Amino acid sequence: MTDTIGLVMIVAGLVFDVLGCLGLIRLPDVYNRLQASTKCVTLGTCSILIGTFFITGFTSTGFKALLAVFFLVLTSPVSAHAISRGAHKAGIKLWKGSTCDALEERNKEAQQ
Amino acid sequence: MKTVRWILGALVLLGILLVVILYATDVVFLPSGREHSGFFARALYIVILSALMVFFRILKGPTPADRIVGVDILGILVVGLCAILALATDRSWYLDIGIAWGLQSFIGTLALAKFMEGRTFDD
């Protein structure tokens, strides 16, 4: 039973991985690519690791998988935020279809 | 023209996925007699296909930020690859490699992002 749950979670993780990498190719802009790929691939990899824990149970492999999930959830949003902030400060333009740029407006307000 | 290109790309991707799911049942260095070994071989091939898509973005990307996003995503994919390898060969030290690779990739991404921002490491 736990074997089946683990295999289903690994399949879901693979689907999320492929869709996240497809978004990295398909979308038009740095910020859109970051939005699609970072969230999708993090969720997919966490799902694969939790599936590993379900298959192996309370062994050393399972506990290492849970530790990897903890570190991944802790570090992945921080790196995504750092990349997007650095890209915005380096002056990379938004896509022409984007409607609002809140950080730019806030910088203008702070200058006045 | 854009629609034709989109449909062509979707057909190629679906074809490669179908070929992997139907025929790629064996990897050379994995032990073959174990339970679910065909499933783990297919999972390895699908993760490698995702990594090839990320390599396309790293090589082509018009701005430096695209390449940095690609390197970050590649580091997260390797952790999943290590988990599947640990399941397929029943050796737990593959996940040690995964944890270390994830933390090093995090530090490297932070350093690259700060370098792109145009500041030094002091402030």
mmCIF file of C-alpha atoms in Angstrom:
data_model
loop_
_atom_site.group_PDB
_atom_site.id
_atom_site.type_symbol
_atom_site.label_atom_id
_atom_site.label_comp_id
_atom_site.label_asym_id
_atom_site.label_seq_id
_atom_site.Cartn_x
_atom_site.Cartn_y
_atom_site.Cartn_z
ATOM 1 C CA MET A 1 0.000 0.000 0.000
ATOM 2 C CA THR A 2 2.707 2.498 0.937
ATOM 3 C CA ASP A 3 4.605 1.331 -2.162
ATOM 4 C CA THR A 4 1.671 2.401 -4.343
ATOM 5 C CA ILE A 5 1.390 5.799 -2.621
ATOM 6 C CA GLY A 6 5.109 6.401 -3.144
ATOM 7 C CA LEU A 7 4.987 5.470 -6.848
ATOM 8 C CA VAL A 8 1.983 7.766 -7.429
ATOM 9 C CA MET A 9 3.811 10.650 -5.732
ATOM 10 C CA ILE A 10 6.919 10.026 -7.875
ATOM 11 C CA VAL A 11 4.785 10.112 -11.037
ATOM 12 C CA ALA A 12 3.199 13.414 -9.922
ATOM 13 C CA GLY A 13 6.661 14.838 -9.243
ATOM 14 C CA LEU A 14 7.893 13.853 -12.709
ATOM 15 C CA VAL A 15 4.868 15.544 -14.309
ATOM 16 C CA PHE A 16 5.580 18.757 -12.362
ATOM 17 C CA ASP A 17 9.269 18.629 -13.356
ATOM 18 C CA VAL A 18 8.531 18.311 -17.073
ATOM 19 C CA LEU A 19 5.891 21.072 -16.980
ATOM 20 C CA GLY A 20 8.206 23.432 -15.069
ATOM 21 C CA CYS A 21 11.039 22.938 -17.573
ATOM 22 C CA LEU A 22 8.558 23.432 -20.433
ATOM 23 C CA GLY A 23 7.604 26.762 -18.837
ATOM 24 C CA LEU A 24 11.304 27.679 -18.670
ATOM 25 C CA ILE A 25 11.487 27.250 -22.454
ATOM 26 C CA ARG A 26 8.085 28.603 -23.441
ATOM 27 C CA LEU A 27 7.472 31.826 -21.467
ATOM 28 C CA PRO A 28 8.605 35.228 -22.794
ATOM 29 C CA ASP A 29 10.366 36.944 -19.900
ATOM 30 C CA VAL A 30 12.881 36.375 -17.078
ATOM 31 C CA TYR A 31 10.297 37.016 -14.372
ATOM 32 C CA ASN A 32 7.681 34.765 -15.972
ATOM 33 C CA ARG A 33 10.229 31.983 -16.417
ATOM 34 C CA LEU A 34 11.273 32.315 -12.787
ATOM 35 C CA GLN A 35 7.659 32.211 -11.635
ATOM 36 C CA ALA A 36 6.868 29.051 -13.605
ATOM 37 C CA SER A 37 10.016 27.023 -13.240
ATOM 38 C CA THR A 38 11.098 27.624 -9.650
ATOM 39 C CA LYS A 39 7.756 26.784 -8.067
ATOM 40 C CA CYS A 40 6.979 23.825 -10.328
ATOM 41 C CA VAL A 41 10.389 22.179 -10.085
ATOM 42 C CA THR A 42 10.607 22.673 -6.307
ATOM 43 C CA LEU A 43 7.184 21.087 -5.815
ATOM 44 C CA GLY A 44 8.069 18.220 -8.164
ATOM 45 C CA THR A 45 11.374 17.441 -6.478
ATOM 46 C CA CYS A 46 9.779 17.606 -3.012
ATOM 47 C CA SER A 47 7.113 15.184 -4.245
ATOM 48 C CA ILE A 48 9.776 12.757 -5.545
ATOM 49 C CA LEU A 49 11.614 12.908 -2.198
ATOM 50 C CA ILE A 50 8.427 12.330 -0.160
ATOM 51 C CA GLY A 51 7.653 9.381 -2.451
ATOM 52 C CA THR A 52 11.116 8.019 -1.653
ATOM 53 C CA PHE A 53 10.273 8.301 2.048
ATOM 54 C CA PHE A 54 6.979 6.449 1.523
ATOM 55 C CA ILE A 55 8.661 3.601 -0.379
ATOM 56 C CA THR A 56 11.636 3.031 1.905
ATOM 57 C CA GLY A 57 9.972 3.763 5.260
ATOM 58 C CA PHE A 58 11.932 4.585 8.410
ATOM 59 C CA THR A 59 15.389 3.744 7.103
ATOM 60 C CA SER A 60 18.435 5.932 6.508
ATOM 61 C CA THR A 61 17.311 6.643 2.920
ATOM 62 C CA GLY A 62 13.908 7.857 4.117
ATOM 63 C CA PHE A 63 15.296 10.180 6.769
ATOM 64 C CA LYS A 64 17.837 11.643 4.342
ATOM 65 C CA ALA A 65 14.987 12.297 1.895
ATOM 66 C CA LEU A 66 13.036 14.166 4.580
ATOM 67 C CA LEU A 67 16.160 16.217 5.412
ATOM 68 C CA ALA A 68 16.564 17.101 1.722
ATOM 69 C CA VAL A 69 12.897 18.224 1.601
ATOM 70 C CA PHE A 70 13.508 20.484 4.623
ATOM 71 C CA PHE A 71 16.581 22.144 3.085
ATOM 72 C CA LEU A 72 14.905 22.514 -0.325
ATOM 73 C CA VAL A 73 11.790 24.216 1.082
ATOM 74 C CA LEU A 74 14.018 26.495 3.160
ATOM 75 C CA THR A 75 16.434 27.594 0.416
ATOM 76 C CA SER A 76 14.552 27.611 -2.885
ATOM 77 C CA PRO A 77 12.293 30.692 -2.355
ATOM 78 C CA VAL A 78 15.265 32.696 -1.053
ATOM 79 C CA SER A 79 17.307 32.035 -4.195
ATOM 80 C CA ALA A 80 14.336 32.851 -6.458
ATOM 81 C CA HIS A 81 13.803 36.154 -4.651
ATOM 82 C CA ALA A 82 17.506 37.006 -4.918
ATOM 83 C CA ILE A 83 17.547 36.305 -8.676
ATOM 84 C CA SER A 84 14.454 38.419 -9.400
ATOM 85 C CA ARG A 85 15.677 41.332 -7.259
ATOM 86 C CA GLY A 86 19.106 41.220 -8.898
ATOM 87 C CA ALA A 87 17.565 41.132 -12.382
ATOM 88 C CA HIS A 88 15.358 44.120 -11.577
ATOM 89 C CA LYS A 89 18.288 46.104 -10.194
ATOM 90 C CA ALA A 90 20.462 45.196 -13.192
ATOM 91 C CA GLY A 91 17.892 46.909 -15.403
ATOM 92 C CA ILE A 92 16.408 43.979 -17.313
ATOM 93 C CA LYS A 93 13.159 45.112 -18.922
ATOM 94 C CA LEU A 94 9.789 43.493 -18.308
ATOM 95 C CA TRP A 95 7.877 41.830 -21.141
ATOM 96 C CA LYS A 96 5.843 44.315 -23.188
ATOM 97 C CA GLY A 97 2.579 42.644 -22.186
ATOM 98 C CA SER A 98 3.187 43.114 -18.462
ATOM 99 C CA THR A 99 0.774 45.520 -16.836
ATOM 100 C CA CYS A 100 2.311 46.700 -13.573
ATOM 101 C CA ASP A 101 5.739 47.044 -11.941
ATOM 102 C CA ALA A 102 5.234 47.648 -8.226
ATOM 103 C CA LEU A 103 8.927 47.887 -7.272
ATOM 104 C CA GLU A 104 9.557 50.607 -9.872
ATOM 105 C CA GLU A 105 6.608 52.657 -8.611
ATOM 106 C CA ARG A 106 7.823 52.305 -5.053
ATOM 107 C CA ASN A 107 11.327 53.448 -5.986
ATOM 108 C CA LYS A 108 9.853 56.537 -7.699
ATOM 109 C CA GLU A 109 7.792 57.341 -4.602
ATOM 110 C CA ALA A 110 10.861 57.017 -2.405
ATOM 111 C CA GLN A 111 12.832 59.414 -4.585
ATOM 112 C CA GLN A 112 10.214 62.175 -4.368
ATOM 113 C CA MET B 1 3.233 30.807 -38.122
ATOM 114 C CA LYS B 2 3.474 30.996 -34.353
ATOM 115 C CA THR B 3 0.645 28.490 -33.911
ATOM 116 C CA VAL B 4 2.302 26.058 -36.325
ATOM 117 C CA ARG B 5 5.570 26.278 -34.396
ATOM 118 C CA TRP B 6 3.727 25.745 -31.090
ATOM 119 C CA ILE B 7 1.882 22.651 -32.363
ATOM 120 C CA LEU B 8 5.101 21.235 -33.877
ATOM 121 C CA GLY B 9 6.998 21.648 -30.586
ATOM 122 C CA ALA B 10 4.191 20.048 -28.575
ATOM 123 C CA LEU B 11 4.078 17.081 -30.976
ATOM 124 C CA VAL B 12 7.862 16.556 -30.767
ATOM 125 C CA LEU B 13 7.796 16.693 -26.940
ATOM 126 C CA LEU B 14 4.861 14.298 -26.700
ATOM 127 C CA GLY B 15 6.547 11.928 -29.154
ATOM 128 C CA ILE B 16 9.786 11.837 -27.173
ATOM 129 C CA LEU B 17 7.831 11.252 -23.930
ATOM 130 C CA LEU B 18 5.844 8.421 -25.559
ATOM 131 C CA VAL B 19 9.028 6.739 -26.864
ATOM 132 C CA VAL B 20 10.620 6.996 -23.399
ATOM 133 C CA ILE B 21 7.550 5.568 -21.649
ATOM 134 C CA LEU B 22 7.094 2.720 -24.136
ATOM 135 C CA TYR B 23 10.645 1.579 -24.894
ATOM 136 C CA ALA B 24 13.179 2.919 -22.363
ATOM 137 C CA THR B 25 12.956 0.149 -19.822
ATOM 138 C CA ASP B 26 16.623 -0.420 -19.107
ATOM 139 C CA VAL B 27 19.655 1.579 -17.975
ATOM 140 C CA VAL B 28 23.040 -0.111 -18.259
ATOM 141 C CA PHE B 29 24.447 0.589 -14.809
ATOM 142 C CA LEU B 30 21.309 -0.229 -12.798
ATOM 143 C CA PRO B 31 20.741 -3.745 -11.384
ATOM 144 C CA SER B 32 17.934 -5.153 -13.509
ATOM 145 C CA GLY B 33 16.308 -7.869 -11.423
ATOM 146 C CA ARG B 34 14.883 -5.658 -8.687
ATOM 147 C CA GLU B 35 11.269 -4.660 -8.044
ATOM 148 C CA HIS B 36 9.997 -1.683 -10.138
ATOM 149 C CA SER B 37 13.334 -1.419 -11.983
ATOM 150 C CA GLY B 38 11.638 -0.543 -15.297
ATOM 151 C CA PHE B 39 9.728 2.297 -13.628
ATOM 152 C CA PHE B 40 12.903 3.781 -12.139
ATOM 153 C CA ALA B 41 14.687 3.604 -15.519
ATOM 154 C CA ARG B 42 11.839 5.531 -17.178
ATOM 155 C CA ALA B 43 11.877 8.102 -14.361
ATOM 156 C CA LEU B 44 15.638 8.607 -14.856
ATOM 157 C CA TYR B 45 15.136 9.203 -18.577
ATOM 158 C CA ILE B 46 12.328 11.722 -17.964
ATOM 159 C CA VAL B 47 14.455 13.735 -15.481
ATOM 160 C CA ILE B 48 17.331 13.730 -18.007
ATOM 161 C CA LEU B 49 14.906 15.024 -20.681
ATOM 162 C CA SER B 50 13.936 17.922 -18.367
ATOM 163 C CA ALA B 51 17.620 18.671 -17.803
ATOM 164 C CA LEU B 52 18.156 18.845 -21.580
ATOM 165 C CA MET B 53 15.343 21.414 -21.826
ATOM 166 C CA VAL B 54 17.059 23.476 -19.113
ATOM 167 C CA PHE B 55 20.381 23.209 -21.018
ATOM 168 C CA PHE B 56 18.664 24.721 -24.067
ATOM 169 C CA ARG B 57 17.678 27.774 -21.980
ATOM 170 C CA ILE B 58 21.182 28.063 -20.478
ATOM 171 C CA LEU B 59 22.823 28.031 -23.911
ATOM 172 C CA LYS B 60 20.314 30.320 -25.659
ATOM 173 C CA GLY B 61 19.102 32.692 -22.930
ATOM 174 C CA PRO B 62 19.217 36.340 -24.073
ATOM 175 C CA THR B 63 20.072 37.896 -20.696
ATOM 176 C CA PRO B 64 22.382 36.741 -17.875
ATOM 177 C CA ALA B 65 19.405 36.345 -15.544
ATOM 178 C CA ASP B 66 18.001 33.580 -17.769
ATOM 179 C CA ARG B 67 21.206 31.597 -17.475
ATOM 180 C CA ILE B 68 21.276 32.014 -13.696
ATOM 181 C CA VAL B 69 17.671 30.751 -13.463
ATOM 182 C CA GLY B 70 18.694 27.754 -15.562
ATOM 183 C CA VAL B 71 21.627 26.889 -13.311
ATOM 184 C CA ASP B 72 19.397 27.136 -10.227
ATOM 185 C CA ILE B 73 16.754 24.832 -11.741
ATOM 186 C CA LEU B 74 19.459 22.361 -12.814
ATOM 187 C CA GLY B 75 20.690 22.160 -9.213
ATOM 188 C CA ILE B 76 17.193 21.351 -7.961
ATOM 189 C CA LEU B 77 16.701 18.687 -10.666
ATOM 190 C CA VAL B 78 19.894 16.899 -9.629
ATOM 191 C CA VAL B 79 18.451 16.379 -6.115
ATOM 192 C CA GLY B 80 15.479 14.516 -7.615
ATOM 193 C CA LEU B 81 17.836 12.513 -9.825
ATOM 194 C CA CYS B 82 19.835 11.481 -6.746
ATOM 195 C CA ALA B 83 16.624 10.371 -4.984
ATOM 196 C CA ILE B 84 15.623 8.142 -7.918
ATOM 197 C CA LEU B 85 19.154 6.687 -8.106
ATOM 198 C CA ALA B 86 19.055 5.920 -4.376
ATOM 199 C CA LEU B 87 15.758 4.089 -4.839
ATOM 200 C CA ALA B 88 16.912 2.150 -7.900
ATOM 201 C CA THR B 89 20.215 0.926 -6.493
ATOM 202 C CA ASP B 90 19.191 0.758 -2.785
ATOM 203 C CA ARG B 91 22.213 2.752 -1.629
ATOM 204 C CA SER B 92 21.517 5.639 0.705
ATOM 205 C CA TRP B 93 24.673 7.649 0.045
ATOM 206 C CA TYR B 94 23.231 9.006 -3.200
ATOM 207 C CA LEU B 95 20.991 11.216 -1.045
ATOM 208 C CA ASP B 96 24.056 12.563 0.784
ATOM 209 C CA ILE B 97 25.245 13.782 -2.619
ATOM 210 C CA GLY B 98 21.782 15.268 -3.179
ATOM 211 C CA ILE B 99 21.720 17.267 0.084
ATOM 212 C CA ALA B 100 25.247 18.602 -0.440
ATOM 213 C CA TRP B 101 24.532 19.491 -4.096
ATOM 214 C CA GLY B 102 21.345 21.380 -3.120
ATOM 215 C CA LEU B 103 23.067 23.513 -0.471
ATOM 216 C CA GLN B 104 26.064 24.293 -2.702
ATOM 217 C CA SER B 105 23.725 25.235 -5.558
ATOM 218 C CA PHE B 106 21.874 27.608 -3.212
ATOM 219 C CA ILE B 107 25.078 29.370 -2.193
ATOM 220 C CA GLY B 108 26.258 29.589 -5.800
ATOM 221 C CA THR B 109 22.939 31.057 -6.944
ATOM 222 C CA LEU B 110 23.051 33.717 -4.208
ATOM 223 C CA ALA B 111 26.601 34.689 -5.211
ATOM 224 C CA LEU B 112 25.692 34.909 -8.914
ATOM 225 C CA ALA B 113 22.559 36.972 -8.186
ATOM 226 C CA LYS B 114 24.513 39.415 -6.070
ATOM 227 C CA PHE B 115 27.206 39.650 -8.754
ATOM 228 C CA MET B 116 24.531 40.414 -11.348
ATOM 229 C CA GLU B 117 23.101 43.102 -9.089
ATOM 230 C CA GLY B 118 26.396 44.943 -9.381
ATOM 231 C CA ARG B 119 27.520 45.018 -5.764
ATOM 232 C CA THR B 120 30.599 43.615 -4.085
ATOM 233 C CA PHE B 121 30.436 41.013 -1.336
ATOM 234 C CA ASP B 122 31.247 43.510 1.426
ATOM 235 C CA ASP B 123 28.078 45.552 1.874
#
